Short mmCIF file of C-alpha atoms in Angstrom, two decimals:
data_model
loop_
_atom_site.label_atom_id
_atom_site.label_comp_id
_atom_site.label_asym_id
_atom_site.label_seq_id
_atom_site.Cartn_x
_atom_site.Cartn_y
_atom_site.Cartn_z
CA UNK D 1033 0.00 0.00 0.00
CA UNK D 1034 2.86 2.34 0.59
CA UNK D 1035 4.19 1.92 -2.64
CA UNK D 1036 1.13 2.57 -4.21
CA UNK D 1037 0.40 5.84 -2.21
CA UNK D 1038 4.09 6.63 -3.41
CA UNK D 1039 3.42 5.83 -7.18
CA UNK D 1040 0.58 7.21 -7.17
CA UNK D 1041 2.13 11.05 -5.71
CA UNK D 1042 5.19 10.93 -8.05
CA UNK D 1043 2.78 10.14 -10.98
CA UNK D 1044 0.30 13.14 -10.28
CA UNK D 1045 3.02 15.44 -9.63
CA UNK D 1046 4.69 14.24 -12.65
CA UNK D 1047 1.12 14.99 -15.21
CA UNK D 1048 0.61 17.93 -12.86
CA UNK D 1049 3.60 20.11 -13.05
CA UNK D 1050 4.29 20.77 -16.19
CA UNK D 1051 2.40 23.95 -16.96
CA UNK D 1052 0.33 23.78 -20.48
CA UNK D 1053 -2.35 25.34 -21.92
CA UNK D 1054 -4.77 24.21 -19.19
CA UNK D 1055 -2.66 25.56 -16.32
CA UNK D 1056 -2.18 29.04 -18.21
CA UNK D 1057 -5.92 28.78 -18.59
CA UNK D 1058 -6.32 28.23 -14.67
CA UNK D 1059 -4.61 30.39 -13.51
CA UNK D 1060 -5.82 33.40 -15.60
CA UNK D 1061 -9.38 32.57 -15.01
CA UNK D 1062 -8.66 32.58 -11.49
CA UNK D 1063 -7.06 35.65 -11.63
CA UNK D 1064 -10.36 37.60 -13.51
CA UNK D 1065 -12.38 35.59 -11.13
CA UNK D 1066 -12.17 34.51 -7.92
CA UNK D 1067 -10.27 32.17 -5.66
CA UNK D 1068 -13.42 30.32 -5.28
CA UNK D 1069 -14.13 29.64 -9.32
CA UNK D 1070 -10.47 28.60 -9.68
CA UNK D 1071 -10.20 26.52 -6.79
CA UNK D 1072 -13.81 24.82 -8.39
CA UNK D 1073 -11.65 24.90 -12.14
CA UNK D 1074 -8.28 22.98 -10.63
CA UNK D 1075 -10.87 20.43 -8.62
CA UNK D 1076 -12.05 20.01 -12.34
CA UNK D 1077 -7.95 18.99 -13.69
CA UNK D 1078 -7.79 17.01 -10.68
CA UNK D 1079 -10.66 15.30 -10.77
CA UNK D 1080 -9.80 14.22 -14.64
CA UNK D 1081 -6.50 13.25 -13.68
CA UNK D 1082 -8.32 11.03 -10.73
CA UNK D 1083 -10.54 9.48 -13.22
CA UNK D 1084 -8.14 8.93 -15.72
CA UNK D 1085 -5.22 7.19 -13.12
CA UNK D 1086 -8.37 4.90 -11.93
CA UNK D 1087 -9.14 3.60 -15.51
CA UNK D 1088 -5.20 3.12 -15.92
CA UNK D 1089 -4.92 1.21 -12.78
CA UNK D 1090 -7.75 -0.96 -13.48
CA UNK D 1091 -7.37 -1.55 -17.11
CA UNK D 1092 -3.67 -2.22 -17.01
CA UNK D 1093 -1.10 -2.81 -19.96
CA UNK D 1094 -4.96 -3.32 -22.25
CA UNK D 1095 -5.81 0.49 -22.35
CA UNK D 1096 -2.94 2.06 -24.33
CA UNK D 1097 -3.67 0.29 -27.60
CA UNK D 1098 -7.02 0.81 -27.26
CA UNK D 1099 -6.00 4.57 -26.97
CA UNK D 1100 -3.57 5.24 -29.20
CA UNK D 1101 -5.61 5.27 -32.61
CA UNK D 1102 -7.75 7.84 -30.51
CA UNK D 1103 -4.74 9.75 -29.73
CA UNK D 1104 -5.11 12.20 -32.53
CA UNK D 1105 -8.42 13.32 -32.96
CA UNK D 1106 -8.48 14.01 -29.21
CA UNK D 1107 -5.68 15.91 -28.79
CA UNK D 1108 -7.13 17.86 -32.04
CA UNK D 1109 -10.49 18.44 -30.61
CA UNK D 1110 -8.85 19.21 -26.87
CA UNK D 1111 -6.62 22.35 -28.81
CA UNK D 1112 -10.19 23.54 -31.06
CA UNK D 1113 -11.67 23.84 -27.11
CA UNK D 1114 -8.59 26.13 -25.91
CA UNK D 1115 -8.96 27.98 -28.93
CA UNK D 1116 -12.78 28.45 -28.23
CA UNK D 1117 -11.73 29.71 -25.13
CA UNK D 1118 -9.31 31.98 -26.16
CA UNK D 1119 -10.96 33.83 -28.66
CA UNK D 1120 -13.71 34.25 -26.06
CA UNK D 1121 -11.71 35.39 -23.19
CA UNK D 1122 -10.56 37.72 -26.01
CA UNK D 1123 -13.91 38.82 -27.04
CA UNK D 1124 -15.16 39.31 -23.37
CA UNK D 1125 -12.36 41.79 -22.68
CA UNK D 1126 -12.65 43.80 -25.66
CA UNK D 1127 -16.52 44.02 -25.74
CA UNK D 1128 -15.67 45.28 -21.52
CA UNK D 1129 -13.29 47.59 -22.54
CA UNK D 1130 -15.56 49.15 -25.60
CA UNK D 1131 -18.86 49.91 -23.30
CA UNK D 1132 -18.09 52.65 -20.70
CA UNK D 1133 -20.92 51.17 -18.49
CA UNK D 1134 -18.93 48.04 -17.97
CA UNK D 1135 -16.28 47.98 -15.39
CA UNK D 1136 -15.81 43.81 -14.77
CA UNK D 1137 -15.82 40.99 -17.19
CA UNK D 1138 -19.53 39.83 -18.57
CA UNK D 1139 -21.03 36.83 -17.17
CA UNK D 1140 -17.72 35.69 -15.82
CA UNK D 1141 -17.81 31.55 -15.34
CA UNK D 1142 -19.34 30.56 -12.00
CA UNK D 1143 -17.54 28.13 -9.74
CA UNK D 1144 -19.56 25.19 -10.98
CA UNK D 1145 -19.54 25.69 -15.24
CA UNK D 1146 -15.41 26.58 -14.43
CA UNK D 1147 -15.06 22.88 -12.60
CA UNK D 1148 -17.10 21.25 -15.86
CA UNK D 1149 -15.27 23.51 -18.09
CA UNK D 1150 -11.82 22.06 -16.67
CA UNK D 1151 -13.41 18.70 -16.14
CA UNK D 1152 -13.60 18.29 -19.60
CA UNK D 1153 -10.85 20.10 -21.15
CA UNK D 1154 -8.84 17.66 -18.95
CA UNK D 1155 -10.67 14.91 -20.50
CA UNK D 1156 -10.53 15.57 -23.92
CA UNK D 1157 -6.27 15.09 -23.55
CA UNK D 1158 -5.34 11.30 -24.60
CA UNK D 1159 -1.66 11.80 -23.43
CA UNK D 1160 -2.71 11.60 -19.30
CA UNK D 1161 -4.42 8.63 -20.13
CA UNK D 1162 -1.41 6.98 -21.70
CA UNK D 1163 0.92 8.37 -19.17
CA UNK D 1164 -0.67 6.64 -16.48
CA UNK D 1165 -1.20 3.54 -18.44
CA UNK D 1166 2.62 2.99 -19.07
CA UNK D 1167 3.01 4.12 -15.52
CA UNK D 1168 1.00 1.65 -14.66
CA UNK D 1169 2.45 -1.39 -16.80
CA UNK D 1170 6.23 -0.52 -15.86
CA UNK D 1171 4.92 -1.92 -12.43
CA UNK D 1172 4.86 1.33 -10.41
CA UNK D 1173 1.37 2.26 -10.40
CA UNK D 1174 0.56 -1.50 -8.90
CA UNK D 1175 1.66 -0.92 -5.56
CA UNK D 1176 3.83 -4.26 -5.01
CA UNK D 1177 3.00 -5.89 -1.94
CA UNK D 1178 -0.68 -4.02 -1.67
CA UNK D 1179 -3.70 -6.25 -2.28
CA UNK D 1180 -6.88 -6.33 -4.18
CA UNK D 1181 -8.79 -3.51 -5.23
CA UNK D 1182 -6.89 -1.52 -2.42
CA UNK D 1183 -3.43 -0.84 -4.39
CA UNK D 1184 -5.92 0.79 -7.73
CA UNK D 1185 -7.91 2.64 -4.78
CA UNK D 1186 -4.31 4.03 -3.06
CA UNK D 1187 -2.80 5.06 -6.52
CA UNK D 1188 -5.73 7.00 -7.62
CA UNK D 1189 -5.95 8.42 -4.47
CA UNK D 1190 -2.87 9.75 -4.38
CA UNK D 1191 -2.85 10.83 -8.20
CA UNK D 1192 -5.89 12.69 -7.06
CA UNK D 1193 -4.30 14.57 -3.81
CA UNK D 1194 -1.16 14.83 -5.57
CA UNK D 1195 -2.88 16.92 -8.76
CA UNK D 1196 -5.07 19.09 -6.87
CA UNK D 1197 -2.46 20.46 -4.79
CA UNK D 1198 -0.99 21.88 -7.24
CA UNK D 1199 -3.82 22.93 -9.32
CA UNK D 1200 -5.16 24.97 -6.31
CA UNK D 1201 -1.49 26.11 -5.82
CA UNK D 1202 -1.89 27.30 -9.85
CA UNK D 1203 -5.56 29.00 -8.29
CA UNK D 1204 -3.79 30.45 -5.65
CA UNK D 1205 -1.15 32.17 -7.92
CA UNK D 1206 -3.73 33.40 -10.25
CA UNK D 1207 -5.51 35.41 -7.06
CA UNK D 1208 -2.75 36.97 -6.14
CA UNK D 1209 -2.24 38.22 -9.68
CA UNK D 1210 -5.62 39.20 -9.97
CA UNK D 1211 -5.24 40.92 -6.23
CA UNK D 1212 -2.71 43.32 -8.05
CA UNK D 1213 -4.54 43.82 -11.78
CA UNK D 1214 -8.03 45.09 -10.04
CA UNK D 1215 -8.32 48.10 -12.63
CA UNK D 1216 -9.94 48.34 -16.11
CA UNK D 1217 -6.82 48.35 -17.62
CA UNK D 1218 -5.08 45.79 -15.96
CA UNK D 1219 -7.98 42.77 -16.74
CA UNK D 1220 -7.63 43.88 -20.50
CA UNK D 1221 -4.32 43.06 -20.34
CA UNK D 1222 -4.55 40.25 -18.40
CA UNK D 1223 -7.72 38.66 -20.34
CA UNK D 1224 -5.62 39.26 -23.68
CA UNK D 1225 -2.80 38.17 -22.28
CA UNK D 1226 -4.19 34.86 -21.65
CA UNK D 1227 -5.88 34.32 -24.25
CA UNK D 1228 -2.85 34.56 -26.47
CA UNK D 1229 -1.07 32.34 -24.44
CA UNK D 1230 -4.04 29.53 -24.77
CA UNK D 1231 -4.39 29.80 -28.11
CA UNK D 1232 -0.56 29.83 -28.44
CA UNK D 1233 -0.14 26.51 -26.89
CA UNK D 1234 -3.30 25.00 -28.71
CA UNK D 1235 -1.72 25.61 -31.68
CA UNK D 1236 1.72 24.23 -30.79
CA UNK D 1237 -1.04 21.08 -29.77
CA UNK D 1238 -2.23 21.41 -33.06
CA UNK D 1239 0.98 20.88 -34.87
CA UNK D 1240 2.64 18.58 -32.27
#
């Protein structure tokens, strides 16, 4: 059981860390919103990256060839979502900025549609599947000595814990930004900013 509780941190900090176009996402919409909607949107990542270590640990060395001719049409549709986003973060700024009446963001994501948003941009990306999959079959993600249905339970576990701390540390960084960019000017910027940053990295996505 203790090696799968350790597996299963090392493999959740290992999807987690690396900041893409979902953390650049998270942490700017925290930082137009609230702590509260971004602590909702990185329970979303987690939560995916939960679901997805579960389905690795259960299915075993079967799921990556099932996944792999899916690889590419996810990974296409995941980048056309980011894009979405971006041009509507952009959109929302610029249609703020234009009205004089308008001093926040319109109809800025609520804590619930940002987890669901998050949920299933998380979803929509084959690679975490297939990262915990051959995590999985190089015999880390089984937990050695643990038994049963407990060693699947303690990796995903720990995946889970293990992701969301650093998605809500993401959340956290974005308040603070947003803390110091209160003014009209300063969520332009920082609503463009981000959305050229997500729609950046969807199309590196795109072409990778």
């Amino acid at each position: 059981m203790r090696a799968a509780l350790v597996a299963g941190l090392l493999a959740g900090y290992g999807v987690a860390v690396p900041v893409g176009a979902v953390g650049a996402y998270l942490v700017a919409l925290t930082a137009r919103t609230s702590l509260r909607t971004g602590a909702c949107a990185a329970l979303g990542v987690a939560t995916a990256d939960g679901l997805y270590a579960l389905l690795a640990a259960l299915g075993g060395s079967g799921l990556a060839p099932l996944l792999e001719p899916l690889a590419g049409p996810l990974r296409i549709g995941s980048a056309l979502v980011l894009l979405a986003l971006a041009v509507r973060t952009a959109a929302t700024a610029l249609r703020g900025r234009r009205s004089a009446t308008v001093t926040a963001p319109a109809t800025p994501p609520g804590p619930a549609r940002a987890f669901l948003t998050l949920l299933g941009i998380t979803l929509l990306n084959p690679l975490t599947v297939l990262y915990f999959a051959a995590f999985v079959m190089g015999g880390r993600g089984r937990g050695g000595s643990a038994s049963g249905a407990l060693s699947p339970a303690v990796f995903t576990a720990a995946v889970l814990a293990a992701s969301a701390s650093w998605q809500l540390l993401l959340a956290s960084g974005g308040a603070l930004l947003g803390r110091a960019l209160t003014g009209a000017r300063g969520r332009l910027l920082t609503a463009l900013g981000s959305a050229a940053l997500v729609g950046w990295l969807a199309v590196r996505l795109l072409l990778g």
